[in-house]
PDB file of C-alpha atoms in Angstrom:
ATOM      1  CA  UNK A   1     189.163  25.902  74.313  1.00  0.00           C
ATOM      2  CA  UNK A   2     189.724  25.244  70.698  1.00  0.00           C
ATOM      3  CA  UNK A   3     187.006  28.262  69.702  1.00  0.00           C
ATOM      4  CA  UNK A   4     189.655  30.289  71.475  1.00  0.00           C
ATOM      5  CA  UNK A   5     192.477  28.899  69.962  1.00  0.00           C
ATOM      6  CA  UNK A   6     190.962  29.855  66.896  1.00  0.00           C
ATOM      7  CA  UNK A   7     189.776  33.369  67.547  1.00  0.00           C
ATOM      8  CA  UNK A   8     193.160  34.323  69.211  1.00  0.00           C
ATOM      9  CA  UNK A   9     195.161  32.609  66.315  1.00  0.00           C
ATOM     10  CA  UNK A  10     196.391  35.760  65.145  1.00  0.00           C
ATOM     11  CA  UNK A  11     197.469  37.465  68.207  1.00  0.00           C
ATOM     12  CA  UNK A  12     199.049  34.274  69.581  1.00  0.00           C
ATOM     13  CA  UNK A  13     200.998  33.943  65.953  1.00  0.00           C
ATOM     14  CA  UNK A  14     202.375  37.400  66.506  1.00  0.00           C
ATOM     15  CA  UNK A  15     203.356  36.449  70.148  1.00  0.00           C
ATOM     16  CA  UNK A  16     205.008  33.904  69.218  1.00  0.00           C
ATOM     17  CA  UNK A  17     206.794  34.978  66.402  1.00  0.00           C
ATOM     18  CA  UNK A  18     208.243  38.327  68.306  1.00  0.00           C
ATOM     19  CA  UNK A  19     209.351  36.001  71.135  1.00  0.00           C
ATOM     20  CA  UNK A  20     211.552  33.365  67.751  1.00  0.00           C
ATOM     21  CA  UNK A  21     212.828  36.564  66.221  1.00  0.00           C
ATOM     22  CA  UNK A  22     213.929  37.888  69.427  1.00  0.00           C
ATOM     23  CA  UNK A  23     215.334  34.344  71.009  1.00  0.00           C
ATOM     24  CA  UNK A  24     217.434  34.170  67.416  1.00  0.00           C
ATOM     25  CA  UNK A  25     218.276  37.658  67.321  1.00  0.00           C
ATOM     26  CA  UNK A  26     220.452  36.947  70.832  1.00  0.00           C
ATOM     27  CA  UNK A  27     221.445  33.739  69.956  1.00  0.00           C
ATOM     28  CA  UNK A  28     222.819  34.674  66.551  1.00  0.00           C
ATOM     29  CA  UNK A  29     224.860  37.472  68.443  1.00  0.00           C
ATOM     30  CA  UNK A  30     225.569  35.393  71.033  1.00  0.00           C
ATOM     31  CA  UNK A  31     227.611  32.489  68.343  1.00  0.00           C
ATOM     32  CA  UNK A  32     228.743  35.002  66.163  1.00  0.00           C
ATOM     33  CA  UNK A  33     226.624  34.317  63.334  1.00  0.00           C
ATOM     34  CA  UNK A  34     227.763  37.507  62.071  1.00  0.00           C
ATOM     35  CA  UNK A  35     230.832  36.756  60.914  1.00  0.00           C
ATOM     36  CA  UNK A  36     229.265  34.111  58.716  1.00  0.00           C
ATOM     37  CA  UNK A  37     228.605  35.402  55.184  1.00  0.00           C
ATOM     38  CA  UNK A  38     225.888  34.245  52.759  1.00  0.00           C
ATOM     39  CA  UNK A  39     226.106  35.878  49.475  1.00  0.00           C
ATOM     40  CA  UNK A  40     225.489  39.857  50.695  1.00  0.00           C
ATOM     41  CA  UNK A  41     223.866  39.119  54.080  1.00  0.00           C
ATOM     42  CA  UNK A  42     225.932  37.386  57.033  1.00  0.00           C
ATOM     43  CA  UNK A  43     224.070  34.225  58.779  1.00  0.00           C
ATOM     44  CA  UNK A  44     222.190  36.296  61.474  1.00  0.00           C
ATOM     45  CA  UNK A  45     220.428  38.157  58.755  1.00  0.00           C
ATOM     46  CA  UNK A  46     219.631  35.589  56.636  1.00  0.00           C
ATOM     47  CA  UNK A  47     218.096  33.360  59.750  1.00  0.00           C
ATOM     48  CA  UNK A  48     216.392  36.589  60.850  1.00  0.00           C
ATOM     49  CA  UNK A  49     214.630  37.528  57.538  1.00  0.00           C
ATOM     50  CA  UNK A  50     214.040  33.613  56.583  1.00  0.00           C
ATOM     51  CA  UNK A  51     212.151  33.075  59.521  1.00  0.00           C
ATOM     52  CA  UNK A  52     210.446  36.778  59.412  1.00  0.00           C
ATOM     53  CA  UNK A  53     209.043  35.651  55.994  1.00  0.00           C
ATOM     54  CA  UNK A  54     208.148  32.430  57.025  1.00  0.00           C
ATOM     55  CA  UNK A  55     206.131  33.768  60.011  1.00  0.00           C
ATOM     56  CA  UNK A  56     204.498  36.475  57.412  1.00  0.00           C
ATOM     57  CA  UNK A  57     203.304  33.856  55.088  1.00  0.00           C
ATOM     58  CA  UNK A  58     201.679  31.975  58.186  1.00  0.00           C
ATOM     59  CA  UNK A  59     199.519  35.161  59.284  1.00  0.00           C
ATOM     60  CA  UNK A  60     198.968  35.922  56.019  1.00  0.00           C
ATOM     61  CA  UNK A  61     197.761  32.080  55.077  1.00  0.00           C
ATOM     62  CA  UNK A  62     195.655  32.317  58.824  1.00  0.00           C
ATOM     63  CA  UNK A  63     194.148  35.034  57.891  1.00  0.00           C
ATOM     64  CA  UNK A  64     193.057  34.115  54.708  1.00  0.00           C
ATOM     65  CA  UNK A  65     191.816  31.226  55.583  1.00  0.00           C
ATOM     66  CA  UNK A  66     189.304  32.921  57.886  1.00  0.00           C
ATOM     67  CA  UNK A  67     188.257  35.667  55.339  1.00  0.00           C
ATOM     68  CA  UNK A  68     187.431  32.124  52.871  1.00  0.00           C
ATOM     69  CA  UNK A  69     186.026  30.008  55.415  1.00  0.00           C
ATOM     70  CA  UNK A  70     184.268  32.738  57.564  1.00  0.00           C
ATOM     71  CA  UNK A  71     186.507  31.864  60.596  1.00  0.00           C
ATOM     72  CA  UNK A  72     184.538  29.921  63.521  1.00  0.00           C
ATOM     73  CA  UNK A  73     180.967  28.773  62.541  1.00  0.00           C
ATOM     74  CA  UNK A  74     179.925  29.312  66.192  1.00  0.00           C
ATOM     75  CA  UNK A  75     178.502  33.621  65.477  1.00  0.00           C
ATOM     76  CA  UNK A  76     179.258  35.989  63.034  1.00  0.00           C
ATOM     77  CA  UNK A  77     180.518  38.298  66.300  1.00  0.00           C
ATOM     78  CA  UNK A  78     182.911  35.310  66.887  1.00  0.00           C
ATOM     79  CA  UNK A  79     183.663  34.864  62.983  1.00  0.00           C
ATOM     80  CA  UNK A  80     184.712  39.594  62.839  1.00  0.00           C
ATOM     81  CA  UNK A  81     186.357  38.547  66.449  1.00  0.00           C
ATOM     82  CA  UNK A  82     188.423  36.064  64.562  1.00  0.00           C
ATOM     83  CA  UNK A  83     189.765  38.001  61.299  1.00  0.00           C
ATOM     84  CA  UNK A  84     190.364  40.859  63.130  1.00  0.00           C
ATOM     85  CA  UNK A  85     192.778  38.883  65.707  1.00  0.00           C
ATOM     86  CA  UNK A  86     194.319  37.492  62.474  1.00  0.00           C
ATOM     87  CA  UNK A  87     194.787  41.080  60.651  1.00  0.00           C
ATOM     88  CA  UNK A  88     196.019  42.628  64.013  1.00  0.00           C
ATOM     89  CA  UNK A  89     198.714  40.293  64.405  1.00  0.00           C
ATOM     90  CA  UNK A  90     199.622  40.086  60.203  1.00  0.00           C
ATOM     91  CA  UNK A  91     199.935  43.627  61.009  1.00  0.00           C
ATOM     92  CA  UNK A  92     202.349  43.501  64.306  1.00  0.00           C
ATOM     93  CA  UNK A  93     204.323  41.021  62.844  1.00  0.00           C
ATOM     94  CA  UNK A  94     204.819  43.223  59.639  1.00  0.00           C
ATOM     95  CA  UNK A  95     205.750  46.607  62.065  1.00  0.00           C
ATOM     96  CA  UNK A  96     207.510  44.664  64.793  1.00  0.00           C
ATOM     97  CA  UNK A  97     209.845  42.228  62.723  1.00  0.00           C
ATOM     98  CA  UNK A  98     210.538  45.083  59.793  1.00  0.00           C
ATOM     99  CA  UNK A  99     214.190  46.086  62.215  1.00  0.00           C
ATOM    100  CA  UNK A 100     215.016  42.838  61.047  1.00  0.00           C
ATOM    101  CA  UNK A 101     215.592  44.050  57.422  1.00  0.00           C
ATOM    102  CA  UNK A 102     218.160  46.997  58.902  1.00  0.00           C
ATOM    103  CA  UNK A 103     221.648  45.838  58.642  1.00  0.00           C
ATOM    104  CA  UNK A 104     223.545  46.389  62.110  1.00  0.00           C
ATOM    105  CA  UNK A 105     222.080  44.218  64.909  1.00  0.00           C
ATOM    106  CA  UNK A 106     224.525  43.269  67.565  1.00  0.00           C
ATOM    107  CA  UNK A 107     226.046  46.022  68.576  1.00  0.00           C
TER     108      UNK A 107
END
């Protein structure tokens, strides 16, 4: 179970991450975290492009990590299997969480 764990790392990241941004996204509308300012961006922003990062610099520190270590020792099949998991979902994270940078979002 844990070779899977790893080898899906990447695709379960971006799974989960869509499924925070989205959960925040209606919860900041939901309290009115828009009305909230911080500096140029209003709280909903700030939570939504704080935790955007934040999930960017975990793919990009997964996937990393597997082009350094060579990803699971078990085959070298299992080891492409791996990085390309963790560059496919670096890579939906990046295209599916970039609304969050566009400045109307409960409408």
């Amino acid at each position: 179970m844990a070779l899977v764990v790893k080898v899906l790392a990447g695709l379960l990241l971006w799974g989960a991450g869509f499924s925070i941004l989205y959960a925040l996204h209606g919860l900041g509308c939901g309290l009115g975290w828009t009305d909230l300012r911080i500096g140029p961006l209003n709280l909903l922003q700030a939570v939504l492009i704080g935790t955007w990062m934040a999930l960017l610099a975990m793919a990009t520190a997964w996937a990393w990590f597997l082009w350094r270590s060579g990803g699971p020792a078990e085959s070298a099949f299992l080891r492409t299997v791996g990085l390309v998991s963790a560059l496919t979902g670096l890579g939906g994270l990046f295209f599916t969480g970039a609304p969050v940078l566009l400045p109307a979002h409960c409408l």
